[in-house]
C-alpha cells in the first residue's frame, strides 16, 4: 500500500492567534508570566527573591509592561521557546510547557512588540546576556548574545535573571477591571486593581517570603510610583467545623497534604476579593499557595448559591512538588479541569 506524507506544519499566524485565546483578562496574562518567575525562584532559591512588574503609559493607545526577576535566567532557552516542551519545567507551575508563549501571544496577537532578555550567573559575570525578540517563528528563529557594553541590560536588578517586555493595547489593559462595578477608568485605578489581583493570587507565597513583588508604574505625565504587593488575605471572624488545620487526603489513589480553613468571613475594603458577597464567598483552591479556583459553591454542594451563604469561606491549599499528584489545571492556569478525578475526590 502506498503511504503519502501529510504536510501538517502549522500556519504560524493561525497558531499564534490560537495560543492567544486562553485568557480572560490582562491580569491572568501577567500572572502567567509571574508563575515562571516564581517557579525559577523556588527551584534555585537565590538570596534575593524579587519580581518587578513595570507598567508605562506610552500614549493614549499603547501600554508597555515588563516583568523582571532576580532568578537564575533561562537555563534551557530552546525548551523555553518550544510549545508544549517539558524540559524547562522547574515546578508544578510549569505544568503544561506553554507558559509565557501563551501569555505573549495573548498580549501581542500580531506577534510584534515583545522581547525577552535573560542572563545566567555566568553570563552576568562575563558582562553578556541573551536576547530573543518578535516575531516568534517555527523556523529561522534565533536568540542573540549581547554585551552590556554594546547594549545595556534593560532591567533594574543587578544580577542574573530574566526580563520580559511587551506592548499591549489600551483595550487589553482595561480588561483588568472587567466585572467590577464603580468608576475604575483611571490608569492608576486600574493598576491598583492589578496589584490586588497579584496579591490575591500569590498571597500565601508573599506571606511566606517566597517572593517579593513590586509594581512600578508611570502615567502619561511622567509621574512614577512604586508599590509593594501585599498579600490579600481574608478577615476571618470565626471558624466553623472542621476549623483550621492540616491533613493528608487521597486524591485518585495518591496521598497529598492540604492546608484548610473553614471560616466566617468578615468584610474588607478590597476592590474585588473577600467582600462577603456572592461573588467572593464559597471555596477557594490553591496549589502550592497559588490560587487556581475561587467562588466555588454549586460545583461542590447540591445547593443553589444564595446570599445567605455570603459569610462562608473555605480555603484549601494542596501541597506537593509532584505534578502527577495534583489536580490538572487548564492550560492557562486560570482554573482546574473539573473532569479530573483528583478534583472530584477533593470535592468529596
mmCIF file of N, CA, C and O in Angstrom, residues 28-96:
data_model
loop_
_atom_site.group_PDB
_atom_site.id
_atom_site.type_symbol
_atom_site.label_atom_id
_atom_site.label_comp_id
_atom_site.label_asym_id
_atom_site.label_seq_id
_atom_site.Cartn_x
_atom_site.Cartn_y
_atom_site.Cartn_z
ATOM 1 N N UNK A 28 -4.600 37.854 34.169
ATOM 2 C CA UNK A 28 -4.248 36.449 34.022
ATOM 3 C C UNK A 28 -2.990 36.275 33.177
ATOM 4 O O UNK A 28 -2.182 35.384 33.443
ATOM 5 N N UNK A 29 -2.819 37.132 32.178
ATOM 6 C CA UNK A 29 -1.614 37.069 31.344
ATOM 7 C C UNK A 29 -0.378 37.396 32.179
ATOM 8 O O UNK A 29 0.634 36.692 32.126
ATOM 9 N N UNK A 30 -0.461 38.468 32.958
ATOM 10 C CA UNK A 30 0.671 38.863 33.797
ATOM 11 C C UNK A 30 0.960 37.797 34.850
ATOM 12 O O UNK A 30 2.126 37.462 35.121
ATOM 13 N N UNK A 31 -0.083 37.214 35.439
ATOM 14 C CA UNK A 31 0.123 36.156 36.427
ATOM 15 C C UNK A 31 0.810 34.946 35.813
ATOM 16 O O UNK A 31 1.625 34.288 36.477
ATOM 17 N N UNK A 32 0.496 34.631 34.572
ATOM 18 C CA UNK A 32 1.167 33.519 33.901
ATOM 19 C C UNK A 32 2.671 33.766 33.821
ATOM 20 O O UNK A 32 3.487 32.860 34.047
ATOM 21 N N UNK A 33 3.060 34.993 33.528
ATOM 22 C CA UNK A 33 4.485 35.329 33.455
ATOM 23 C C UNK A 33 5.122 35.332 34.842
ATOM 24 O O UNK A 33 6.270 34.909 35.010
ATOM 25 N N UNK A 34 4.384 35.797 35.854
ATOM 26 C CA UNK A 34 4.888 35.757 37.226
ATOM 27 C C UNK A 34 5.074 34.311 37.686
ATOM 28 O O UNK A 34 6.014 33.999 38.420
ATOM 29 N N UNK A 35 4.183 33.413 37.240
ATOM 30 C CA UNK A 35 4.337 31.987 37.572
ATOM 31 C C UNK A 35 5.727 31.480 37.209
ATOM 32 O O UNK A 35 6.367 30.740 37.969
ATOM 33 N N UNK A 36 6.192 31.859 36.018
ATOM 34 C CA UNK A 36 7.513 31.399 35.577
ATOM 35 C C UNK A 36 8.613 31.947 36.472
ATOM 36 O O UNK A 36 9.589 31.250 36.783
ATOM 37 N N UNK A 37 8.465 33.210 36.881
ATOM 38 C CA UNK A 37 9.458 33.804 37.793
ATOM 39 C C UNK A 37 9.487 33.039 39.113
ATOM 40 O O UNK A 37 10.557 32.709 39.637
ATOM 41 N N UNK A 38 8.300 32.771 39.669
ATOM 42 C CA UNK A 38 8.223 32.098 40.971
ATOM 43 C C UNK A 38 8.756 30.671 40.875
ATOM 44 O O UNK A 38 9.451 30.190 41.786
ATOM 45 N N UNK A 39 8.451 29.982 39.791
ATOM 46 C CA UNK A 39 8.992 28.628 39.606
ATOM 47 C C UNK A 39 10.514 28.638 39.650
ATOM 48 O O UNK A 39 11.139 27.782 40.289
ATOM 49 N N UNK A 40 11.102 29.603 38.975
ATOM 50 C CA UNK A 40 12.555 29.702 38.940
ATOM 51 C C UNK A 40 13.114 30.040 40.313
ATOM 52 O O UNK A 40 14.111 29.445 40.767
ATOM 53 N N UNK A 41 12.494 30.994 41.016
ATOM 54 C CA UNK A 41 12.957 31.367 42.358
ATOM 55 C C UNK A 41 12.857 30.183 43.319
ATOM 56 O O UNK A 41 13.727 29.978 44.165
ATOM 57 N N UNK A 42 11.786 29.425 43.168
ATOM 58 C CA UNK A 42 11.586 28.271 44.052
ATOM 59 C C UNK A 42 12.653 27.207 43.821
ATOM 60 O O UNK A 42 13.188 26.624 44.773
ATOM 61 N N UNK A 43 13.003 26.960 42.561
ATOM 62 C CA UNK A 43 13.974 25.904 42.264
ATOM 63 C C UNK A 43 15.383 26.300 42.665
ATOM 64 O O UNK A 43 16.116 25.506 43.267
ATOM 65 N N UNK A 44 15.791 27.527 42.353
ATOM 66 C CA UNK A 44 17.190 27.923 42.543
ATOM 67 C C UNK A 44 17.429 28.670 43.850
ATOM 68 O O UNK A 44 18.585 28.865 44.245
ATOM 69 N N UNK A 45 16.355 29.112 44.508
ATOM 70 C CA UNK A 45 16.423 29.685 45.858
ATOM 71 C C UNK A 45 17.518 30.734 46.024
ATOM 72 O O UNK A 45 18.403 30.616 46.886
ATOM 73 N N UNK A 46 17.500 31.791 45.212
ATOM 74 C CA UNK A 46 18.511 32.842 45.373
ATOM 75 C C UNK A 46 18.280 33.629 46.659
ATOM 76 O O UNK A 46 17.200 33.575 47.260
ATOM 77 N N UNK A 47 19.299 34.358 47.096
ATOM 78 C CA UNK A 47 19.163 35.163 48.317
ATOM 79 C C UNK A 47 18.077 36.215 48.129
ATOM 80 O O UNK A 47 17.226 36.414 48.996
ATOM 81 N N UNK A 48 18.098 36.890 46.973
ATOM 82 C CA UNK A 48 17.065 37.885 46.665
ATOM 83 C C UNK A 48 15.995 37.219 45.820
ATOM 84 O O UNK A 48 16.285 36.597 44.799
ATOM 85 N N UNK A 49 14.744 37.355 46.255
ATOM 86 C CA UNK A 49 13.611 36.743 45.545
ATOM 87 C C UNK A 49 12.671 37.855 45.079
ATOM 88 O O UNK A 49 11.542 37.972 45.542
ATOM 89 N N UNK A 50 13.180 38.658 44.171
ATOM 90 C CA UNK A 50 12.461 39.857 43.755
ATOM 91 C C UNK A 50 11.817 39.689 42.380
ATOM 92 O O UNK A 50 12.417 39.124 41.463
ATOM 93 N N UNK A 51 10.610 40.216 42.269
ATOM 94 C CA UNK A 51 9.900 40.285 40.987
ATOM 95 C C UNK A 51 9.380 41.711 40.854
ATOM 96 O O UNK A 51 8.728 42.232 41.763
ATOM 97 N N UNK A 52 9.692 42.346 39.723
ATOM 98 C CA UNK A 52 9.266 43.726 39.487
ATOM 99 C C UNK A 52 8.383 43.756 38.243
ATOM 100 O O UNK A 52 8.796 43.325 37.170
ATOM 101 N N UNK A 53 7.171 44.263 38.421
ATOM 102 C CA UNK A 53 6.257 44.480 37.293
ATOM 103 C C UNK A 53 6.230 45.976 37.018
ATOM 104 O O UNK A 53 5.931 46.766 37.919
ATOM 105 N N UNK A 54 6.556 46.377 35.805
ATOM 106 C CA UNK A 54 6.568 47.796 35.431
ATOM 107 C C UNK A 54 5.504 48.048 34.367
ATOM 108 O O UNK A 54 5.384 47.271 33.409
ATOM 109 N N UNK A 55 4.766 49.134 34.547
ATOM 110 C CA UNK A 55 3.677 49.475 33.625
ATOM 111 C C UNK A 55 3.819 50.946 33.253
ATOM 112 O O UNK A 55 3.856 51.809 34.138
ATOM 113 N N UNK A 56 3.894 51.224 31.964
ATOM 114 C CA UNK A 56 4.111 52.592 31.492
ATOM 115 C C UNK A 56 3.079 52.935 30.424
ATOM 116 O O UNK A 56 2.907 52.179 29.450
ATOM 117 N N UNK A 57 2.413 54.060 30.607
ATOM 118 C CA UNK A 57 1.547 54.589 29.554
ATOM 119 C C UNK A 57 2.428 55.224 28.483
ATOM 120 O O UNK A 57 3.082 56.242 28.737
ATOM 121 N N UNK A 58 2.464 54.649 27.301
ATOM 122 C CA UNK A 58 3.273 55.204 26.215
ATOM 123 C C UNK A 58 2.534 56.334 25.507
ATOM 124 O O UNK A 58 3.114 57.352 25.167
ATOM 125 N N UNK A 59 1.253 56.109 25.269
ATOM 126 C CA UNK A 59 0.391 57.117 24.662
ATOM 127 C C UNK A 59 -1.049 56.709 24.951
ATOM 128 O O UNK A 59 -1.293 55.828 25.788
ATOM 129 N N UNK A 60 -2.003 57.311 24.286
ATOM 130 C CA UNK A 60 -3.407 57.022 24.556
ATOM 131 C C UNK A 60 -3.799 55.592 24.192
ATOM 132 O O UNK A 60 -4.762 55.050 24.740
ATOM 133 N N UNK A 61 -3.039 54.978 23.296
ATOM 134 C CA UNK A 61 -3.427 53.665 22.782
ATOM 135 C C UNK A 61 -2.576 52.513 23.295
ATOM 136 O O UNK A 61 -3.019 51.368 23.302
ATOM 137 N N UNK A 62 -1.352 52.778 23.727
ATOM 138 C CA UNK A 62 -0.400 51.701 23.981
ATOM 139 C C UNK A 62 0.174 51.746 25.392
ATOM 140 O O UNK A 62 0.480 52.822 25.919
ATOM 141 N N UNK A 63 0.327 50.562 25.984
ATOM 142 C CA UNK A 63 0.884 50.369 27.323
ATOM 143 C C UNK A 63 2.089 49.444 27.209
ATOM 144 O O UNK A 63 2.036 48.427 26.515
ATOM 145 N N UNK A 64 3.176 49.804 27.874
ATOM 146 C CA UNK A 64 4.343 48.924 27.942
ATOM 147 C C UNK A 64 4.362 48.226 29.297
ATOM 148 O O UNK A 64 4.181 48.863 30.332
ATOM 149 N N UNK A 65 4.589 46.921 29.283
ATOM 150 C CA UNK A 65 4.608 46.130 30.517
ATOM 151 C C UNK A 65 5.861 45.265 30.539
ATOM 152 O O UNK A 65 6.206 44.620 29.532
ATOM 153 N N UNK A 66 6.555 45.271 31.671
ATOM 154 C CA UNK A 66 7.713 44.404 31.840
ATOM 155 C C UNK A 66 7.561 43.592 33.115
ATOM 156 O O UNK A 66 6.964 44.050 34.097
ATOM 157 N N UNK A 67 8.091 42.381 33.084
ATOM 158 C CA UNK A 67 8.153 41.512 34.266
ATOM 159 C C UNK A 67 9.602 41.063 34.391
ATOM 160 O O UNK A 67 10.152 40.440 33.463
ATOM 161 N N UNK A 68 10.212 41.396 35.516
ATOM 162 C CA UNK A 68 11.627 41.113 35.743
ATOM 163 C C UNK A 68 11.784 40.329 37.038
ATOM 164 O O UNK A 68 11.043 40.542 38.003
ATOM 165 N N UNK A 69 12.751 39.412 37.074
ATOM 166 C CA UNK A 69 13.004 38.667 38.308
ATOM 167 C C UNK A 69 14.497 38.550 38.576
ATOM 168 O O UNK A 69 15.331 38.819 37.706
ATOM 169 N N UNK A 70 14.816 38.154 39.810
ATOM 170 C CA UNK A 70 16.204 38.001 40.241
ATOM 171 C C UNK A 70 16.609 36.534 40.276
ATOM 172 O O UNK A 70 17.438 36.126 41.085
ATOM 173 N N UNK A 71 16.009 35.737 39.395
ATOM 174 C CA UNK A 71 16.288 34.311 39.377
ATOM 175 C C UNK A 71 17.557 33.950 38.637
ATOM 176 O O UNK A 71 18.480 34.756 38.491
ATOM 177 N N UNK A 72 17.592 32.735 38.124
ATOM 178 C CA UNK A 72 18.807 32.187 37.500
ATOM 179 C C UNK A 72 18.911 32.494 36.019
ATOM 180 O O UNK A 72 19.923 32.165 35.395
ATOM 181 N N UNK A 73 17.870 33.105 35.436
ATOM 182 C CA UNK A 73 17.840 33.235 33.987
ATOM 183 C C UNK A 73 17.379 31.933 33.343
ATOM 184 O O UNK A 73 17.211 30.911 34.009
ATOM 185 N N UNK A 74 17.173 31.944 32.037
ATOM 186 C CA UNK A 74 16.727 30.754 31.324
ATOM 187 C C UNK A 74 17.889 29.765 31.242
ATOM 188 O O UNK A 74 18.916 30.055 30.640
ATOM 189 N N UNK A 75 17.696 28.596 31.808
ATOM 190 C CA UNK A 75 18.737 27.579 31.782
ATOM 191 C C UNK A 75 18.716 26.761 30.486
ATOM 192 O O UNK A 75 19.725 26.194 30.086
ATOM 193 N N UNK A 76 17.544 26.673 29.864
ATOM 194 C CA UNK A 76 17.404 25.911 28.624
ATOM 195 C C UNK A 76 16.513 26.726 27.695
ATOM 196 O O UNK A 76 15.295 26.571 27.700
ATOM 197 N N UNK A 77 17.112 27.596 26.912
ATOM 198 C CA UNK A 77 16.323 28.543 26.128
ATOM 199 C C UNK A 77 15.585 27.845 24.991
ATOM 200 O O UNK A 77 14.475 28.267 24.611
ATOM 201 N N UNK A 78 16.130 26.758 24.454
ATOM 202 C CA UNK A 78 15.422 26.017 23.411
ATOM 203 C C UNK A 78 14.117 25.446 23.951
ATOM 204 O O UNK A 78 13.058 25.574 23.329
ATOM 205 N N UNK A 79 14.189 24.805 25.118
ATOM 206 C CA UNK A 79 12.987 24.217 25.717
ATOM 207 C C UNK A 79 11.987 25.294 26.106
ATOM 208 O O UNK A 79 10.776 25.114 25.977
ATOM 209 N N UNK A 80 12.500 26.435 26.581
ATOM 210 C CA UNK A 80 11.612 27.514 26.999
ATOM 211 C C UNK A 80 10.765 28.034 25.847
ATOM 212 O O UNK A 80 9.625 28.452 26.048
ATOM 213 N N UNK A 81 11.303 27.991 24.631
ATOM 214 C CA UNK A 81 10.577 28.506 23.480
ATOM 215 C C UNK A 81 9.891 27.410 22.666
ATOM 216 O O UNK A 81 9.348 27.677 21.596
ATOM 217 N N UNK A 82 9.920 26.174 23.167
ATOM 218 C CA UNK A 82 9.249 25.071 22.492
ATOM 219 C C UNK A 82 7.831 24.939 23.027
ATOM 220 O O UNK A 82 7.632 24.752 24.229
ATOM 221 N N UNK A 83 6.856 25.053 22.163
ATOM 222 C CA UNK A 83 5.457 24.969 22.591
ATOM 223 C C UNK A 83 5.172 23.549 23.070
ATOM 224 O O UNK A 83 5.362 22.572 22.352
ATOM 225 N N UNK A 84 4.733 23.446 24.322
ATOM 226 C CA UNK A 84 4.471 22.144 24.923
ATOM 227 C C UNK A 84 5.698 21.454 25.467
ATOM 228 O O UNK A 84 5.610 20.350 26.015
ATOM 229 N N UNK A 85 6.865 22.098 25.354
ATOM 230 C CA UNK A 85 8.097 21.481 25.833
ATOM 231 C C UNK A 85 8.128 21.380 27.353
ATOM 232 O O UNK A 85 7.770 22.324 28.048
ATOM 233 N N UNK A 86 8.569 20.233 27.870
ATOM 234 C CA UNK A 86 8.607 19.991 29.309
ATOM 235 C C UNK A 86 10.024 20.044 29.880
ATOM 236 O O UNK A 86 10.201 20.006 31.098
ATOM 237 N N UNK A 87 11.038 20.159 29.029
ATOM 238 C CA UNK A 87 12.416 20.080 29.511
ATOM 239 C C UNK A 87 12.819 21.284 30.358
ATOM 240 O O UNK A 87 13.794 21.221 31.106
ATOM 241 N N UNK A 88 12.074 22.384 30.256
ATOM 242 C CA UNK A 88 12.402 23.569 31.046
ATOM 243 C C UNK A 88 11.579 23.651 32.329
ATOM 244 O O UNK A 88 11.641 24.648 33.043
ATOM 245 N N UNK A 89 10.822 22.594 32.641
ATOM 246 C CA UNK A 89 9.955 22.613 33.822
ATOM 247 C C UNK A 89 10.777 22.744 35.098
ATOM 248 O O UNK A 89 11.741 22.006 35.310
ATOM 249 N N UNK A 90 10.382 23.697 35.959
ATOM 250 C CA UNK A 90 11.104 23.936 37.207
ATOM 251 C C UNK A 90 10.235 23.704 38.441
ATOM 252 O O UNK A 90 10.747 23.579 39.547
ATOM 253 N N UNK A 91 8.916 23.674 38.274
ATOM 254 C CA UNK A 91 7.995 23.398 39.376
ATOM 255 C C UNK A 91 6.648 23.041 38.764
ATOM 256 O O UNK A 91 6.454 23.166 37.548
ATOM 257 N N UNK A 92 5.669 22.596 39.588
ATOM 258 C CA UNK A 92 4.342 22.316 39.036
ATOM 259 C C UNK A 92 3.688 23.508 38.345
ATOM 260 O O UNK A 92 2.747 23.327 37.572
ATOM 261 N N UNK A 93 4.163 24.732 38.606
ATOM 262 C CA UNK A 93 3.619 25.895 37.906
ATOM 263 C C UNK A 93 3.967 25.883 36.422
ATOM 264 O O UNK A 93 3.365 26.611 35.634
ATOM 265 N N UNK A 94 4.952 25.072 36.016
ATOM 266 C CA UNK A 94 5.296 24.912 34.604
ATOM 267 C C UNK A 94 4.665 23.643 34.042
ATOM 268 O O UNK A 94 5.240 22.979 33.185
ATOM 269 N N UNK A 95 3.477 23.345 34.489
ATOM 270 C CA UNK A 95 2.838 22.063 34.206
ATOM 271 C C UNK A 95 2.707 21.755 32.716
ATOM 272 O O UNK A 95 2.922 20.625 32.284
ATOM 273 N N UNK A 96 2.365 22.750 31.911
ATOM 274 C CA UNK A 96 1.941 22.461 30.541
ATOM 275 C C UNK A 96 3.015 22.669 29.483
ATOM 276 O O UNK A 96 2.920 22.114 28.395
#
